[in-house]
PDB file of C-alpha atoms in Angstrom:
ATOM      1  CA  MET X   1     115.474   8.362 -31.439  1.00  0.00           C
ATOM      2  CA  LYS X   2     118.437  10.458 -30.228  1.00  0.00           C
ATOM      3  CA  SER X   3     121.760   9.874 -31.709  1.00  0.00           C
ATOM      4  CA  GLU X   4     124.784   9.025 -29.626  1.00  0.00           C
ATOM      5  CA  GLU X   5     126.216  12.487 -30.136  1.00  0.00           C
ATOM      6  CA  GLN X   6     123.084  14.162 -28.739  1.00  0.00           C
ATOM      7  CA  VAL X   7     123.121  11.911 -25.653  1.00  0.00           C
ATOM      8  CA  ALA X   8     126.797  12.699 -25.037  1.00  0.00           C
ATOM      9  CA  CYS X   9     126.125  16.430 -25.375  1.00  0.00           C
ATOM     10  CA  GLU X  10     123.232  16.337 -22.823  1.00  0.00           C
ATOM     11  CA  LYS X  11     125.405  14.446 -20.310  1.00  0.00           C
ATOM     12  CA  THR X  12     128.124  17.054 -20.698  1.00  0.00           C
ATOM     13  CA  MET X  13     125.639  19.940 -20.084  1.00  0.00           C
ATOM     14  CA  THR X  14     124.193  18.197 -17.015  1.00  0.00           C
ATOM     15  CA  GLY X  15     127.651  17.784 -15.517  1.00  0.00           C
ATOM     16  CA  LEU X  16     128.415  21.469 -16.049  1.00  0.00           C
ATOM     17  CA  LEU X  17     125.172  22.524 -14.342  1.00  0.00           C
ATOM     18  CA  LYS X  18     125.894  20.281 -11.323  1.00  0.00           C
ATOM     19  CA  ARG X  19     129.343  21.792 -10.900  1.00  0.00           C
ATOM     20  CA  LYS X  20     127.895  25.344 -11.037  1.00  0.00           C
ATOM     21  CA  PHE X  21     125.258  24.538  -8.390  1.00  0.00           C
ATOM     22  CA  ALA X  22     127.951  22.993  -6.171  1.00  0.00           C
ATOM     23  CA  GLU X  23     130.106  26.112  -6.485  1.00  0.00           C
ATOM     24  CA  LEU X  24     127.146  28.364  -5.594  1.00  0.00           C
ATOM     25  CA  GLU X  25     126.408  26.341  -2.418  1.00  0.00           C
ATOM     26  CA  ASP X  26     130.068  26.551  -1.369  1.00  0.00           C
ATOM     27  CA  ASP X  27     130.057  30.368  -1.829  1.00  0.00           C
ATOM     28  CA  ALA X  28     126.873  30.763   0.284  1.00  0.00           C
ATOM     29  CA  ALA X  29     128.310  28.651   3.101  1.00  0.00           C
ATOM     30  CA  TYR X  30     131.530  30.677   3.109  1.00  0.00           C
ATOM     31  CA  SER X  31     129.708  34.015   3.232  1.00  0.00           C
ATOM     32  CA  SER X  32     127.515  32.922   6.176  1.00  0.00           C
ATOM     33  CA  SER X  33     130.508  31.704   8.141  1.00  0.00           C
ATOM     34  CA  SER X  34     132.445  34.920   7.430  1.00  0.00           C
ATOM     35  CA  SER X  35     129.492  37.145   8.489  1.00  0.00           C
ATOM     36  CA  SER X  36     129.100  35.350  11.827  1.00  0.00           C
ATOM     37  CA  SER X  37     132.773  35.449  12.719  1.00  0.00           C
ATOM     38  CA  PRO X  38     133.006  39.298  13.257  1.00  0.00           C
ATOM     39  CA  SER X  39     130.219  39.247  15.889  1.00  0.00           C
ATOM     40  CA  SER X  40     131.989  36.521  17.791  1.00  0.00           C
ATOM     41  CA  SER X  41     135.228  38.426  17.527  1.00  0.00           C
ATOM     42  CA  VAL X  42     133.502  41.583  18.787  1.00  0.00           C
ATOM     43  CA  GLY X  43     131.991  39.649  21.725  1.00  0.00           C
ATOM     44  CA  SER X  44     135.297  38.071  22.554  1.00  0.00           C
ATOM     45  CA  SER X  45     137.075  41.454  22.314  1.00  0.00           C
ATOM     46  CA  SER X  46     134.484  43.132  24.565  1.00  0.00           C
ATOM     47  CA  TRP X  47     134.781  40.292  27.096  1.00  0.00           C
ATOM     48  CA  GLU X  48     138.551  40.618  27.022  1.00  0.00           C
ATOM     49  CA  SER X  49     138.295  44.442  27.437  1.00  0.00           C
ATOM     50  CA  ASP X  50     135.934  44.023  30.431  1.00  0.00           C
ATOM     51  CA  GLU X  51     138.361  41.591  31.999  1.00  0.00           C
ATOM     52  CA  GLU X  52     141.226  43.982  31.397  1.00  0.00           C
ATOM     53  CA  THR X  53     139.231  46.917  32.834  1.00  0.00           C
ATOM     54  CA  SER X  54     138.208  44.986  35.914  1.00  0.00           C
ATOM     55  CA  SER X  55     141.714  43.721  36.454  1.00  0.00           C
ATOM     56  CA  SER X  56     143.285  47.155  35.828  1.00  0.00           C
ATOM     57  CA  ASP X  57     140.966  48.992  38.331  1.00  0.00           C
ATOM     58  CA  PRO X  58     141.917  47.611  41.757  1.00  0.00           C
ATOM     59  CA  LYS X  59     140.210  50.494  43.636  1.00  0.00           C
ATOM     60  CA  THR X  60     136.771  49.599  42.316  1.00  0.00           C
ATOM     61  CA  SER X  61     137.121  45.928  43.050  1.00  0.00           C
ATOM     62  CA  THR X  62     138.547  46.657  46.493  1.00  0.00           C
ATOM     63  CA  ALA X  63     135.735  49.089  47.310  1.00  0.00           C
ATOM     64  CA  LEU X  64     133.125  46.530  46.398  1.00  0.00           C
ATOM     65  CA  THR X  65     134.680  43.712  48.379  1.00  0.00           C
ATOM     66  CA  SER X  66     136.212  45.666  51.286  1.00  0.00           C
ATOM     67  CA  PRO X  67     134.698  44.662  54.667  1.00  0.00           C
ATOM     68  CA  ASP X  68     135.569  48.074  56.251  1.00  0.00           C
ATOM     69  CA  VAL X  69     132.915  49.932  54.268  1.00  0.00           C
ATOM     70  CA  THR X  70     129.746  50.231  56.385  1.00  0.00           C
ATOM     71  CA  PRO X  71     126.562  50.518  54.380  1.00  0.00           C
ATOM     72  CA  PRO X  72     124.202  53.380  55.375  1.00  0.00           C
ATOM     73  CA  SER X  73     121.576  52.414  57.920  1.00  0.00           C
ATOM     74  CA  ILE X  74     117.965  52.372  56.837  1.00  0.00           C
ATOM     75  CA  LEU X  75     116.795  52.968  60.424  1.00  0.00           C
ATOM     76  CA  LYS X  76     115.628  56.408  61.559  1.00  0.00           C
ATOM     77  CA  LYS X  77     118.549  58.528  62.670  1.00  0.00           C
ATOM     78  CA  SER X  78     118.423  60.119  66.106  1.00  0.00           C
ATOM     79  CA  LYS X  79     117.681  63.836  66.105  1.00  0.00           C
ATOM     80  CA  ARG X  80     120.581  66.069  66.976  1.00  0.00           C
ATOM     81  CA  LEU X  81     119.976  68.519  69.784  1.00  0.00           C
ATOM     82  CA  LYS X  82     119.941  72.043  68.429  1.00  0.00           C
ATOM     83  CA  ARG X  83     121.398  74.729  70.655  1.00  0.00           C
ATOM     84  CA  ASN X  84     119.363  77.896  70.517  1.00  0.00           C
ATOM     85  CA  ASN X  85     121.698  80.613  71.716  1.00  0.00           C
ATOM     86  CA  VAL X  86     120.799  84.264  72.030  1.00  0.00           C
ATOM     87  CA  GLU X  87     123.640  86.704  71.632  1.00  0.00           C
ATOM     88  CA  PHE X  88     123.610  90.438  72.304  1.00  0.00           C
ATOM     89  CA  ASP X  89     126.030  92.995  70.957  1.00  0.00           C
ATOM     90  CA  ARG X  90     124.553  96.279  72.216  1.00  0.00           C
ATOM     91  CA  VAL X  91     122.677  97.553  75.275  1.00  0.00           C
ATOM     92  CA  THR X  92     120.138 100.382  75.279  1.00  0.00           C
ATOM     93  CA  VAL X  93     119.591 102.185  78.587  1.00  0.00           C
ATOM     94  CA  TYR X  94     116.569 104.441  79.131  1.00  0.00           C
ATOM     95  CA  TYR X  95     116.659 107.197  81.743  1.00  0.00           C
ATOM     96  CA  PHE X  96     113.473 108.311  83.508  1.00  0.00           C
ATOM     97  CA  PRO X  97     113.198 111.479  85.623  1.00  0.00           C
ATOM     98  CA  ARG X  98     112.152 111.122  89.248  1.00  0.00           C
ATOM     99  CA  CYS X  99     108.758 112.128  90.559  1.00  0.00           C
ATOM    100  CA  GLN X 100     106.585 111.547  93.612  1.00  0.00           C
ATOM    101  CA  GLY X 101     105.608 107.910  93.489  1.00  0.00           C
ATOM    102  CA  PHE X 102     102.261 107.251  95.249  1.00  0.00           C
ATOM    103  CA  THR X 103     102.930 103.538  94.694  1.00  0.00           C
ATOM    104  CA  SER X 104     104.698 102.227  97.814  1.00  0.00           C
ATOM    105  CA  VAL X 105     104.635 102.390 101.592  1.00  0.00           C
ATOM    106  CA  PRO X 106     108.058 103.277 103.036  1.00  0.00           C
ATOM    107  CA  SER X 107     108.690 101.946 106.508  1.00  0.00           C
ATOM    108  CA  ARG X 108     110.468 105.140 107.611  1.00  0.00           C
ATOM    109  CA  GLY X 109     107.682 107.573 106.706  1.00  0.00           C
ATOM    110  CA  GLY X 110     107.765 110.532 104.369  1.00  0.00           C
ATOM    111  CA  CYS X 111     106.907 110.732 100.692  1.00  0.00           C
ATOM    112  CA  THR X 112     107.636 108.072  98.106  1.00  0.00           C
ATOM    113  CA  LEU X 113     109.888 108.045  95.051  1.00  0.00           C
ATOM    114  CA  GLY X 114     108.774 107.148  91.538  1.00  0.00           C
ATOM    115  CA  MET X 115     109.491 107.949  87.919  1.00  0.00           C
ATOM    116  CA  VAL X 116     107.539 109.515  85.089  1.00  0.00           C
ATOM    117  CA  SER X 117     105.819 107.338  82.480  1.00  0.00           C
ATOM    118  CA  LYS X 118     108.046 108.443  79.561  1.00  0.00           C
ATOM    119  CA  HIS X 119     111.824 108.389  79.456  1.00  0.00           C
ATOM    120  CA  ALA X 120     113.775 111.605  78.932  1.00  0.00           C
ATOM    121  CA  THR X 121     116.935 110.258  77.280  1.00  0.00           C
ATOM    122  CA  CYS X 122     118.481 106.978  76.195  1.00  0.00           C
ATOM    123  CA  ARG X 123     121.995 105.780  75.470  1.00  0.00           C
ATOM    124  CA  GLN X 124     123.465 102.825  73.633  1.00  0.00           C
ATOM    125  CA  PHE X 125     126.512 100.905  74.819  1.00  0.00           C
ATOM    126  CA  THR X 126     128.524  97.966  73.646  1.00  0.00           C
ATOM    127  CA  LEU X 127     128.741  95.087  76.101  1.00  0.00           C
ATOM    128  CA  ALA X 128     132.210  96.151  77.225  1.00  0.00           C
ATOM    129  CA  GLU X 129     131.142  99.784  77.643  1.00  0.00           C
ATOM    130  CA  PHE X 130     128.041  98.752  79.591  1.00  0.00           C
ATOM    131  CA  LEU X 131     130.110  96.612  81.981  1.00  0.00           C
ATOM    132  CA  ASN X 132     132.424  99.572  82.600  1.00  0.00           C
ATOM    133  CA  GLU X 133     129.427 101.848  83.119  1.00  0.00           C
ATOM    134  CA  GLN X 134     127.945  99.459  85.676  1.00  0.00           C
ATOM    135  CA  GLU X 135     131.242  99.186  87.530  1.00  0.00           C
ATOM    136  CA  ASN X 136     131.559 102.981  87.695  1.00  0.00           C
ATOM    137  CA  SER X 137     127.960 103.286  88.872  1.00  0.00           C
ATOM    138  CA  ARG X 138     128.532 100.743  91.650  1.00  0.00           C
ATOM    139  CA  ARG X 139     131.704 102.522  92.654  1.00  0.00           C
ATOM    140  CA  GLU X 140     129.835 105.827  92.956  1.00  0.00           C
ATOM    141  CA  LYS X 141     127.058 104.201  95.010  1.00  0.00           C
ATOM    142  CA  VAL X 142     129.561 102.639  97.368  1.00  0.00           C
ATOM    143  CA  LYS X 143     131.348 105.982  97.697  1.00  0.00           C
ATOM    144  CA  GLU X 144     128.054 107.720  98.473  1.00  0.00           C
ATOM    145  CA  ARG X 145     127.192 105.131 101.103  1.00  0.00           C
ATOM    146  CA  LEU X 146     130.604 105.482 102.756  1.00  0.00           C
ATOM    147  CA  LYS X 147     130.179 109.250 102.797  1.00  0.00           C
ATOM    148  CA  GLU X 148     126.841 108.920 104.569  1.00  0.00           C
ATOM    149  CA  GLU X 149     128.387 106.595 107.141  1.00  0.00           C
ATOM    150  CA  LYS X 150     131.224 109.079 107.632  1.00  0.00           C
ATOM    151  CA  LEU X 151     128.717 111.916 108.025  1.00  0.00           C
ATOM    152  CA  GLN X 152     126.691 110.056 110.632  1.00  0.00           C
ATOM    153  CA  ALA X 153     129.858 109.248 112.594  1.00  0.00           C
ATOM    154  CA  LEU X 154     130.892 112.901 112.480  1.00  0.00           C
ATOM    155  CA  LYS X 155     127.440 114.054 113.645  1.00  0.00           C
ATOM    156  CA  TRP X 156     127.497 111.583 116.519  1.00  0.00           C
ATOM    157  CA  LYS X 157     130.889 112.932 117.495  1.00  0.00           C
ATOM    158  CA  LEU X 158     129.726 116.588 117.427  1.00  0.00           C
ATOM    159  CA  THR X 159     126.536 115.845 119.371  1.00  0.00           C
ATOM    160  CA  LEU X 160     128.280 113.560 121.880  1.00  0.00           C
ATOM    161  CA  ASN X 161     126.353 110.500 120.738  1.00  0.00           C
ATOM    162  CA  GLY X 162     123.125 112.465 120.345  1.00  0.00           C
ATOM    163  CA  THR X 163     123.090 113.940 123.851  1.00  0.00           C
ATOM    164  CA  LYS X 164     123.922 117.487 122.789  1.00  0.00           C
ATOM    165  CA  GLU X 165     122.481 119.822 120.167  1.00  0.00           C
ATOM    166  CA  SER X 166     124.917 121.050 117.575  1.00  0.00           C
ATOM    167  CA  GLU X 167     124.116 123.533 114.829  1.00  0.00           C
ATOM    168  CA  GLU X 168     127.304 122.567 113.030  1.00  0.00           C
ATOM    169  CA  ALA X 169     126.169 118.943 112.925  1.00  0.00           C
ATOM    170  CA  ASN X 170     122.777 119.963 111.495  1.00  0.00           C
ATOM    171  CA  ARG X 171     124.431 121.933 108.700  1.00  0.00           C
ATOM    172  CA  LEU X 172     126.687 119.097 107.616  1.00  0.00           C
ATOM    173  CA  THR X 173     125.896 117.202 104.385  1.00  0.00           C
ATOM    174  CA  THR X 174     127.670 114.577 102.326  1.00  0.00           C
ATOM    175  CA  ASP X 175     129.143 117.362 100.179  1.00  0.00           C
ATOM    176  CA  ASP X 176     131.234 118.373 103.187  1.00  0.00           C
ATOM    177  CA  ILE X 177     132.919 114.962 103.201  1.00  0.00           C
ATOM    178  CA  SER X 178     136.004 114.964 100.994  1.00  0.00           C
ATOM    179  CA  ASP X 179     136.691 112.134  98.578  1.00  0.00           C
ATOM    180  CA  ASP X 180     140.157 111.836 100.051  1.00  0.00           C
ATOM    181  CA  ASP X 181     138.609 110.761 103.353  1.00  0.00           C
ATOM    182  CA  ILE X 182     136.832 107.852 101.631  1.00  0.00           C
ATOM    183  CA  ASP X 183     138.704 104.628 100.938  1.00  0.00           C
ATOM    184  CA  ILE X 184     136.781 102.271  98.700  1.00  0.00           C
ATOM    185  CA  GLY X 185     139.725  99.935  98.190  1.00  0.00           C
ATOM    186  CA  ASN X 186     138.497  97.497 100.837  1.00  0.00           C
ATOM    187  CA  ALA X 187     134.809  97.980 100.047  1.00  0.00           C
ATOM    188  CA  VAL X 188     132.872  95.329  98.154  1.00  0.00           C
ATOM    189  CA  LEU X 189     131.594  96.811  94.909  1.00  0.00           C
ATOM    190  CA  GLY X 190     128.843  94.186  94.707  1.00  0.00           C
ATOM    191  CA  GLU X 191     127.061  95.858  97.619  1.00  0.00           C
ATOM    192  CA  GLY X 192     126.416  98.921  95.507  1.00  0.00           C
ATOM    193  CA  CYS X 193     124.132  97.081  93.070  1.00  0.00           C
ATOM    194  CA  PHE X 194     121.389  96.581  95.685  1.00  0.00           C
ATOM    195  CA  LEU X 195     118.818  99.290  96.278  1.00  0.00           C
ATOM    196  CA  GLN X 196     119.344 101.001  99.607  1.00  0.00           C
ATOM    197  CA  PRO X 197     116.402 102.583 101.491  1.00  0.00           C
ATOM    198  CA  PHE X 198     116.565 106.365 101.725  1.00  0.00           C
ATOM    199  CA  PRO X 199     115.449 108.298 104.796  1.00  0.00           C
ATOM    200  CA  ALA X 200     112.588 110.795 104.458  1.00  0.00           C
ATOM    201  CA  LYS X 201     114.897 113.811 104.234  1.00  0.00           C
ATOM    202  CA  LYS X 202     116.951 112.198 101.512  1.00  0.00           C
ATOM    203  CA  ARG X 203     113.845 111.458  99.457  1.00  0.00           C
ATOM    204  CA  ARG X 204     112.620 115.031  99.740  1.00  0.00           C
ATOM    205  CA  ALA X 205     116.039 116.290  98.686  1.00  0.00           C
ATOM    206  CA  LEU X 206     116.079 113.998  95.628  1.00  0.00           C
ATOM    207  CA  LEU X 207     112.658 115.225  94.519  1.00  0.00           C
ATOM    208  CA  LYS X 208     113.611 118.874  94.900  1.00  0.00           C
ATOM    209  CA  ALA X 209     116.862 118.258  93.006  1.00  0.00           C
ATOM    210  CA  VAL X 210     114.937 117.107  89.902  1.00  0.00           C
ATOM    211  CA  GLY X 211     112.576 120.106  89.991  1.00  0.00           C
ATOM    212  CA  VAL X 212     109.598 118.883  92.026  1.00  0.00           C
ATOM    213  CA  LYS X 213     108.514 122.145  93.613  1.00  0.00           C
ATOM    214  CA  LYS X 214     105.478 120.982  95.569  1.00  0.00           C
ATOM    215  CA  ILE X 215     105.297 117.650  97.384  1.00  0.00           C
ATOM    216  CA  ASP X 216     101.825 116.334  98.111  1.00  0.00           C
ATOM    217  CA  LYS X 217     101.552 116.171 101.913  1.00  0.00           C
ATOM    218  CA  GLU X 218      98.328 114.156 101.769  1.00  0.00           C
ATOM    219  CA  GLU X 219     100.371 111.117 100.718  1.00  0.00           C
ATOM    220  CA  LYS X 220     102.327 111.331 103.968  1.00  0.00           C
ATOM    221  CA  ARG X 221      99.126 111.131 106.058  1.00  0.00           C
ATOM    222  CA  GLU X 222      97.704 108.284 103.986  1.00  0.00           C
ATOM    223  CA  LEU X 223     100.904 106.282 104.335  1.00  0.00           C
ATOM    224  CA  HIS X 224     100.868 106.871 108.097  1.00  0.00           C
ATOM    225  CA  ASN X 225      97.336 105.449 108.335  1.00  0.00           C
ATOM    226  CA  ILE X 226      98.336 102.416 106.256  1.00  0.00           C
ATOM    227  CA  ARG X 227     101.271 101.666 108.555  1.00  0.00           C
ATOM    228  CA  LEU X 228      99.010 101.926 111.622  1.00  0.00           C
ATOM    229  CA  SER X 229      96.440  99.601 110.059  1.00  0.00           C
ATOM    230  CA  ARG X 230      99.158  97.021 109.426  1.00  0.00           C
ATOM    231  CA  GLU X 231     100.172  97.128 113.061  1.00  0.00           C
ATOM    232  CA  ASP X 232      96.562  96.753 114.224  1.00  0.00           C
ATOM    233  CA  CYS X 233      95.910  93.323 112.741  1.00  0.00           C
ATOM    234  CA  GLY X 234      93.035  91.027 113.682  1.00  0.00           C
ATOM    235  CA  CYS X 235      89.651  91.455 115.374  1.00  0.00           C
ATOM    236  CA  ASP X 236      88.324  91.537 118.938  1.00  0.00           C
ATOM    237  CA  CYS X 237      86.539  88.194 118.848  1.00  0.00           C
ATOM    238  CA  GLN X 238      86.791  86.169 122.104  1.00  0.00           C
ATOM    239  CA  GLU X 239      86.449  82.356 122.066  1.00  0.00           C
ATOM    240  CA  PHE X 240      83.903  82.458 119.219  1.00  0.00           C
ATOM    241  CA  CYS X 241      83.268  84.701 116.201  1.00  0.00           C
ATOM    242  CA  ASP X 242      80.095  86.725 115.834  1.00  0.00           C
ATOM    243  CA  PRO X 243      79.775  87.598 112.146  1.00  0.00           C
ATOM    244  CA  GLU X 244      77.535  90.576 112.976  1.00  0.00           C
ATOM    245  CA  THR X 245      80.188  92.264 115.161  1.00  0.00           C
ATOM    246  CA  CYS X 246      83.426  90.737 113.810  1.00  0.00           C
ATOM    247  CA  SER X 247      85.391  93.389 111.927  1.00  0.00           C
ATOM    248  CA  CYS X 248      87.026  90.697 109.789  1.00  0.00           C
ATOM    249  CA  SER X 249      83.693  89.165 108.799  1.00  0.00           C
ATOM    250  CA  LEU X 250      82.226  92.589 108.064  1.00  0.00           C
ATOM    251  CA  ALA X 251      85.218  93.273 105.807  1.00  0.00           C
ATOM    252  CA  GLY X 252      84.565  90.032 103.912  1.00  0.00           C
ATOM    253  CA  ILE X 253      87.603  88.071 105.128  1.00  0.00           C
ATOM    254  CA  LYS X 254      88.132  85.117 107.456  1.00  0.00           C
ATOM    255  CA  CYS X 255      88.141  85.868 111.177  1.00  0.00           C
ATOM    256  CA  GLN X 256      91.645  86.727 112.400  1.00  0.00           C
ATOM    257  CA  ASP X 257      91.724  86.638 116.194  1.00  0.00           C
ATOM    258  CA  ARG X 258      94.489  88.887 117.519  1.00  0.00           C
ATOM    259  CA  LYS X 259      95.524  86.276 120.053  1.00  0.00           C
ATOM    260  CA  SER X 260      96.085  83.712 117.328  1.00  0.00           C
ATOM    261  CA  THR X 261      98.095  86.173 115.234  1.00  0.00           C
TER     262      THR X 261
END
């Protein structure tokens, strides 16, 4: 049997233990509430900072909500036309010596003009220099043509329109015509850029001037035969074509009746 003093002592110890457990529970609850409060404060501070940032940056908000900004199209863009331009800055001119041609049939008879297969010299010009060179060349050609016209007029005057022989007229050349007698002011320089046919004597003189000592005379006869064959065109077929006697058929071409040509 416990005495009254022992019972009173046990009740006192039990009360002390209860108070200690109650204090420990209160401390644990306070620590948990204090540890969760910083995270909420951090979240609230970050939310407030985002709101301040968004409100303090009007450009960003305006750019996102502005109706004037057109989004890029996802459709295929049309191809831009590329201009392929070729530009030149210099001109190279090759000069070929003259020779007897054997490549054409002049309508006025005589030998033909040609050039050798390899150039003798070459020159380089800028575009401006080349334009000036062409203008000077045309001017010289026009001057030469006017001199020839002046020479022919003078010869006609000395020979009384070709009715009288004149040794003086036969000796005259374009070198006898002075440049002062030629006025190219009213002449059209564009006419000098076209090739002008030379008479037979002029062609022979050009060949001799470049050192051609002997001109093949056989070419002259061959060219004469070619011109005659061009004048005599067609066959002698009458009403019907006989392939055995038709010159066209014998030559392997379609019958060309002279009457029809």
